[in-house]
XYZ file of C-alpha atoms in Angstrom:
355
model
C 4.264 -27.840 0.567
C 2.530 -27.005 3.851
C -1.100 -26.902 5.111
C -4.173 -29.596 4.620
C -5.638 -30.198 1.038
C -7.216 -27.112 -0.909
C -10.611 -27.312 -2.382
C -12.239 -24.436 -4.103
C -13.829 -22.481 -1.316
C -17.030 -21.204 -0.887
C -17.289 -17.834 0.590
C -20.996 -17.059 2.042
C -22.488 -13.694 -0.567
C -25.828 -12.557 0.087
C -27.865 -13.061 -3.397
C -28.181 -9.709 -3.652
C -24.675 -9.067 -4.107
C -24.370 -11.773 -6.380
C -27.023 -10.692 -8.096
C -25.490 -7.491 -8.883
C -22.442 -8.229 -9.992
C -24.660 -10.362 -12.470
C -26.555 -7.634 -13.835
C -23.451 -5.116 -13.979
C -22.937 -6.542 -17.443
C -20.009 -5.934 -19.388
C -17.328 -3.531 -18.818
C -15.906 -2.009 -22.439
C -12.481 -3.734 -23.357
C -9.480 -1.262 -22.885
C -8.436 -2.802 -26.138
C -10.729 -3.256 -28.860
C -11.668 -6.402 -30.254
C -14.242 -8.926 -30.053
C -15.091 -10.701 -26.556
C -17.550 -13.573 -26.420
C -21.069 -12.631 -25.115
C -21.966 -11.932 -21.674
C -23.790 -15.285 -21.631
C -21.179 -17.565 -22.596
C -18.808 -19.199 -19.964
C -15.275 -17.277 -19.432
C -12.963 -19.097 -21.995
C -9.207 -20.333 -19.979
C -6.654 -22.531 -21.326
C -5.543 -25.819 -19.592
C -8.669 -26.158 -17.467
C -9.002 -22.851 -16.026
C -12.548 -22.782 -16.678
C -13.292 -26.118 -15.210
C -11.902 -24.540 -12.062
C -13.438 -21.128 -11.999
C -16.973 -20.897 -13.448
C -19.446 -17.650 -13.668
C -20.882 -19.328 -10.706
C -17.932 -18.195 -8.873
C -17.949 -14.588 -9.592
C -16.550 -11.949 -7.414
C -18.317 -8.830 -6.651
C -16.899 -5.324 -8.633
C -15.942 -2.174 -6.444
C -18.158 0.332 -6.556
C -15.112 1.934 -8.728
C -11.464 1.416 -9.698
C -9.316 0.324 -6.837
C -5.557 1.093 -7.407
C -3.263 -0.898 -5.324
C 0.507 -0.282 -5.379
C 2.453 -3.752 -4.637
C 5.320 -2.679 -2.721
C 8.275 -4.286 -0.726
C 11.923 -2.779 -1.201
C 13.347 -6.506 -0.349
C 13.525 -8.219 -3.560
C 12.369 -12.213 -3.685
C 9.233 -11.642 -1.716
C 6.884 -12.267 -4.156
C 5.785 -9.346 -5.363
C 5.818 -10.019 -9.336
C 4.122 -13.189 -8.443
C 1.670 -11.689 -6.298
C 0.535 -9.090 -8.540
C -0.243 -11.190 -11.599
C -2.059 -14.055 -9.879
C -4.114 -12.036 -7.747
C -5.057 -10.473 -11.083
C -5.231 -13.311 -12.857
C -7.743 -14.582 -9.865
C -10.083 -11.523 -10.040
C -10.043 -11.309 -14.044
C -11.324 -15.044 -13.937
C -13.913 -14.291 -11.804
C -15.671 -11.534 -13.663
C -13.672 -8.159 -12.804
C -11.958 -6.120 -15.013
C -7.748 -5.538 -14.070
C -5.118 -3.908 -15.469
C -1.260 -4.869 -14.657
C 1.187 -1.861 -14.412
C 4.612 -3.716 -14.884
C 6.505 -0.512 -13.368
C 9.776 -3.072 -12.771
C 12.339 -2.860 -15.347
C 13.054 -6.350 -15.189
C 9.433 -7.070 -16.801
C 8.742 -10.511 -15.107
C 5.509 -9.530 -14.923
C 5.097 -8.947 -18.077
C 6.894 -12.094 -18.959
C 4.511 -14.248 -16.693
C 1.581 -13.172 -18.074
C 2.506 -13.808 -22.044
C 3.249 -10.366 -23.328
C 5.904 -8.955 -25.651
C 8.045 -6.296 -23.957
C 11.785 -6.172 -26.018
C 12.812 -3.010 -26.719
C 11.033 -2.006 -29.303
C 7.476 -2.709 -27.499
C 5.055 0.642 -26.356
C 5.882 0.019 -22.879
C 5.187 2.079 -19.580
C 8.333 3.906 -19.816
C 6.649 5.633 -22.683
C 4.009 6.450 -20.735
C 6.330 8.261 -17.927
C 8.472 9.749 -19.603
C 7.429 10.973 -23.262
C 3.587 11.318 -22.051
C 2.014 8.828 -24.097
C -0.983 7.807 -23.977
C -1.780 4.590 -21.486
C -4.035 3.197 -24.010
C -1.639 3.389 -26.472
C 0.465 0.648 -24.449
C -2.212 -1.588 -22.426
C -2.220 -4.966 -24.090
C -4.992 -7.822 -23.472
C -3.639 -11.142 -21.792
C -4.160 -13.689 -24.120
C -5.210 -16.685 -21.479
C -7.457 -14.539 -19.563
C -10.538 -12.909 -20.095
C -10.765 -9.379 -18.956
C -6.722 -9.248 -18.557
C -4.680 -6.315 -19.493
C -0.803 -5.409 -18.954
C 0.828 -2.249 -19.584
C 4.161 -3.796 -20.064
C 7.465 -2.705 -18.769
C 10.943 -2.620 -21.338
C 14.767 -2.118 -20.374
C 14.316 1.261 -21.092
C 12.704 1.668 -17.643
C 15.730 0.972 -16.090
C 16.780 4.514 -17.071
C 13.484 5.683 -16.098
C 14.711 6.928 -12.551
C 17.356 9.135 -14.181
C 15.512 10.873 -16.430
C 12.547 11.396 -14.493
C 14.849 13.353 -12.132
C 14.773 16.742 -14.470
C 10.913 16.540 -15.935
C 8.356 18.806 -15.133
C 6.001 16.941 -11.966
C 8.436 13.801 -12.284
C 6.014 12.466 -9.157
C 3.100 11.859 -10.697
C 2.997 11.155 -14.065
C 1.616 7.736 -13.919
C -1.340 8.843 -11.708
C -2.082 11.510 -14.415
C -1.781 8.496 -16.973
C -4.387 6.466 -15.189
C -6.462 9.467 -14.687
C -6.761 9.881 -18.432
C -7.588 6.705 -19.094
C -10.595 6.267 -20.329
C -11.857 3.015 -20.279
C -13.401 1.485 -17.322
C -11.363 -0.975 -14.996
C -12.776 -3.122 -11.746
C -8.387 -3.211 -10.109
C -5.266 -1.316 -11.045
C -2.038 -3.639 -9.993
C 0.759 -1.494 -9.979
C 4.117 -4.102 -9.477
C 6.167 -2.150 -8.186
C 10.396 -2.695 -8.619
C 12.458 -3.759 -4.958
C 13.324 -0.164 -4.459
C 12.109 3.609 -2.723
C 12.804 5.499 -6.101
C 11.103 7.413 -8.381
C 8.989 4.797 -9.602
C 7.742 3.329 -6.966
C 6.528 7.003 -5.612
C 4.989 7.240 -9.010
C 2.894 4.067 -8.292
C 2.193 5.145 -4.668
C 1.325 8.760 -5.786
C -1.200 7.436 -8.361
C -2.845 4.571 -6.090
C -5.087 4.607 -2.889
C -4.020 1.103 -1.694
C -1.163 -0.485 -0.856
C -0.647 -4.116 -0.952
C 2.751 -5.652 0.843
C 3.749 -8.966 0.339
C 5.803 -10.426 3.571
C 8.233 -13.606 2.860
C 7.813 -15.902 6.004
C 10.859 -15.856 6.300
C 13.868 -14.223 8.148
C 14.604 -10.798 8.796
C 10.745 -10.303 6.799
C 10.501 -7.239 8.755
C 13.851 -5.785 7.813
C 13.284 -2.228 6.409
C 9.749 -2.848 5.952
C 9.608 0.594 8.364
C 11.186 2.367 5.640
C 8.675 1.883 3.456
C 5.903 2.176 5.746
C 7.548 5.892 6.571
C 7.272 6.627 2.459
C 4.087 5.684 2.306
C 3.164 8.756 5.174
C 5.655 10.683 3.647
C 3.238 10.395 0.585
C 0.078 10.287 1.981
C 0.883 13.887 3.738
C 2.058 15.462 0.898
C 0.958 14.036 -2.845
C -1.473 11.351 -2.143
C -3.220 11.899 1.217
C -6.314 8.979 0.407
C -2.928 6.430 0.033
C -3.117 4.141 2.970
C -1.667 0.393 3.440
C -5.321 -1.864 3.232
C -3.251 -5.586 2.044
C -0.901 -7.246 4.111
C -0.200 -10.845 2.470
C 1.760 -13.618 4.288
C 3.977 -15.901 1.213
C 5.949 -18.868 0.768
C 4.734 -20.110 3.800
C 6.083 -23.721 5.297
C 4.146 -25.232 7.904
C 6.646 -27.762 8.320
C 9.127 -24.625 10.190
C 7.944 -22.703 13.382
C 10.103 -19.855 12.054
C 7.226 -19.470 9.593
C 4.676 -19.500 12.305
C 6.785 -16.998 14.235
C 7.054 -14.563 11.618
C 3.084 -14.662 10.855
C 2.769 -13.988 14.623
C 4.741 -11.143 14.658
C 3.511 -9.473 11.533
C -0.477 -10.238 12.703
C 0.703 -8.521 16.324
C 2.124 -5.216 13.778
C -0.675 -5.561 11.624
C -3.921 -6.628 12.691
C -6.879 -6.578 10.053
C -4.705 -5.673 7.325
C -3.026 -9.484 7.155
C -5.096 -11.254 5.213
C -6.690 -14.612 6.192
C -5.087 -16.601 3.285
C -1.638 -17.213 3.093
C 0.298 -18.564 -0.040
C 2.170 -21.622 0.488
C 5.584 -22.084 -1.239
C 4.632 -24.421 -4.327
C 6.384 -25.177 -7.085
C 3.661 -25.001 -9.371
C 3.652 -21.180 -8.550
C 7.452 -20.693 -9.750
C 7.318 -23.114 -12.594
C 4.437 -21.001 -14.391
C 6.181 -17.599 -15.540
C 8.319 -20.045 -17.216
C 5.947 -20.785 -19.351
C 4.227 -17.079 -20.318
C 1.541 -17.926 -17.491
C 0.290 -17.451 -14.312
C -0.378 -20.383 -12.027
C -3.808 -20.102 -12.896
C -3.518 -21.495 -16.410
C -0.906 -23.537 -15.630
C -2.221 -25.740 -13.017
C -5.558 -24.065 -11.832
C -6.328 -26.953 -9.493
C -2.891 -26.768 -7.747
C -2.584 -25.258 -4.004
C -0.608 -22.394 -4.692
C -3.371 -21.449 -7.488
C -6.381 -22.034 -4.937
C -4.556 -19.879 -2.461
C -4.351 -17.264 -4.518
C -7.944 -17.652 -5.605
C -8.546 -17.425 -2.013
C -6.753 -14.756 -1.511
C -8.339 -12.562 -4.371
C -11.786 -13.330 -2.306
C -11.123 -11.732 0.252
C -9.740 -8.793 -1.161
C -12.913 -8.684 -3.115
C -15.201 -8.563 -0.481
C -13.417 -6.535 2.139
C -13.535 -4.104 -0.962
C -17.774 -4.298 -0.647
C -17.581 -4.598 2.741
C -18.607 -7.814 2.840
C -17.961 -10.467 5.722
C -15.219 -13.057 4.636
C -15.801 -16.244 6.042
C -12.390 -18.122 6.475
C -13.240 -21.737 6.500
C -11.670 -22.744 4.067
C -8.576 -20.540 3.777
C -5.424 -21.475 4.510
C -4.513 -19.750 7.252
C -1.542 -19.149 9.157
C -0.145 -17.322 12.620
C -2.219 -18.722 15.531
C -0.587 -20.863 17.776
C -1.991 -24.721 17.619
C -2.839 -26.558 20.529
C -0.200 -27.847 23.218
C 2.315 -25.165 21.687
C 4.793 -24.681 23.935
C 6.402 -20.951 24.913
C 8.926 -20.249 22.513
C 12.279 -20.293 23.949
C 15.039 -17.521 24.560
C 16.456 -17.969 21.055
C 13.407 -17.834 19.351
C 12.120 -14.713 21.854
C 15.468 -12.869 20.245
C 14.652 -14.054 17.153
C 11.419 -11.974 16.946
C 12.923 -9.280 18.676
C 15.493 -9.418 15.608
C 12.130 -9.144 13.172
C 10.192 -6.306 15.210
C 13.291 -3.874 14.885
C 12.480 -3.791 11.295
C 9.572 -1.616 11.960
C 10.881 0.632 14.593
């Protein structure tokens, strides 16, 4: 595990910020049921709570933001991204829905919801045109949690799709119709450039890309980027890539270091500050129906990713994020030395991923 000790960080808001997102009040649940009074502290299992009061709030978008978390390379982290980061935001006051549009369902699976076969599941929602309330289900350890799970049947999704009537954008006319107000969409998105993951990228205005710093990180990643404008030019054209989040980071490997370099030099502003360290606490949670904030809310990998959240909370309110605290990653430390021709060919190997 790489990087100095975490501590819960505190990001600068003005008080007028904070005091909106005070007085916003409730948002009505997209299921029904009965939610403890605005007043009372955010319930969590295992401690959560102790680590993320309502002092700790993060400010709500102006409206729904819809990010699509996409990365054809499989093992990157996107599964794991998408439910802590929403795990992170729901904890601190915001309203987020999961999309589980992956077949395989670990998202669903980390964040404690049924999805065998016989489960409403997204794959409903695409392809017989049910309703997306009919499916959502609340998270039971979190507070303003919801997941629209994802079943085996999805795995047949991209098939069928293939012959229905506007096969490109059924989930944005889903989320359209949905009426219930939401602070975040998460769309997890499977490791692939099919059907489904145009779906997501038709029905969402931001795209979030988790990069492994490892590698080859780069490899193909120009594929996608060319989908996205594909997209953007003719379904989507307000889709544009705003997240760019470094994971599984060692500090204890220069590769690491070299591969944040390179994707900052691509990237610029969209990497964020934070990075997410490789932790075992992180992988050990799904294992248990839970994301790493339940499990072990105190833990690096689940401060990170509270970190994380921050930021993309206030760059969505245009607010200045103050980095202290972050663990941050790709700027050369002092008395490092030129890297040397291997390593030059090694990022030379990484760039030709976007070309």
């Amino acid at each position: 595990m790489a990087g100095s000790p975490h501590r819960e960080p505190d990001v600068e808001e003005s008080e007028s910020l904070r005091s909106d997102a005070n007085i916003a009040g409730p948002m009505a649940d997209p299921v029904p049921g009965p939610r403890p009074a605005d007043s009372e502290p955010v319930p969590g299992p295992l401690g959560a709570a102790e680590v993320v009061s309502r002092e700790t709030r993060m400010p709500r978008p102006d409206q729904t933001r819809v990010m699509v978390v996409a990365n054809q390379k499989g093992g990157v982290g996107k599964t794991t991204t998408t439910v802590n980061l929403a795990a992170s935001l729901a904890l601190h006051g915001n309203r987020v829905l999961v999309v589980d549009l992956d077949p395989q369902g670990n998202a669903s699976t980390a964040l404690g919801i049924d999805h065998h076969a016989d489960v409403p599941s997204i794959y409903d929602v695409l392809v017989d045109q049910r309703k997306l309330s009919d499916v959502v289900q609340p998270v039971r350890d979190v507070e303003g949690l919801f997941c629209a799970p994802a079943t085996i049947d999805l795995a047949g999704a991209e098939i069928e799709l293939v012959s229905l009537v506007a096969r490109e954008s059924r989930l944005d006319r889903a989320i359209k119709a949905y009426e219930q107000p939401l602070d975040y969409i998460l769309i997890d998105c499977p490791p692939s450039l099919g059907l489904l993951t145009v779906n997501a990228l038709v029905a969402g205005a931001e795209v979030l890309i988790p990069i492994q710093c490892e590698y080859y990180a780069l490899e193909g990643l120009g594929q996608l980027l060319r989908n996205v404008e594909l997209v953007r030019g003719h379904l989507n054209p307000k889709l544009h890539v705003s997240t760019i989040l470094l994971t599984m980071y060692d500090g204890r490997t220069r590769l690491a270091s070299q591969v944040a370099d390179e994707v900052r030099s691509h990237f610029g502003q969209e990497v964020l500050r934070t990075s997410i360290p490789r932790s075992v606490r992180i992988s050990e949670a799904p294992s248990y129906g839970q994301t790493v904030l339940t499990y072990d809310p105190g833990s690096s990998g689940a401060l990170s990713y509270m970190e994380a959240a921050r930021e993309i909370a206030l760059r969505g309110v245009a607010v200045h994020y103050d980095d202290t605290n972050a663990h941050t990653v790709g700027h050369q430390p002092v008395g490092h030395q030129p890297v040397g021709h291997q390593q030059q060919q090694d990022q030379h190997s990484m760039s030709e991923g976007l070309q």
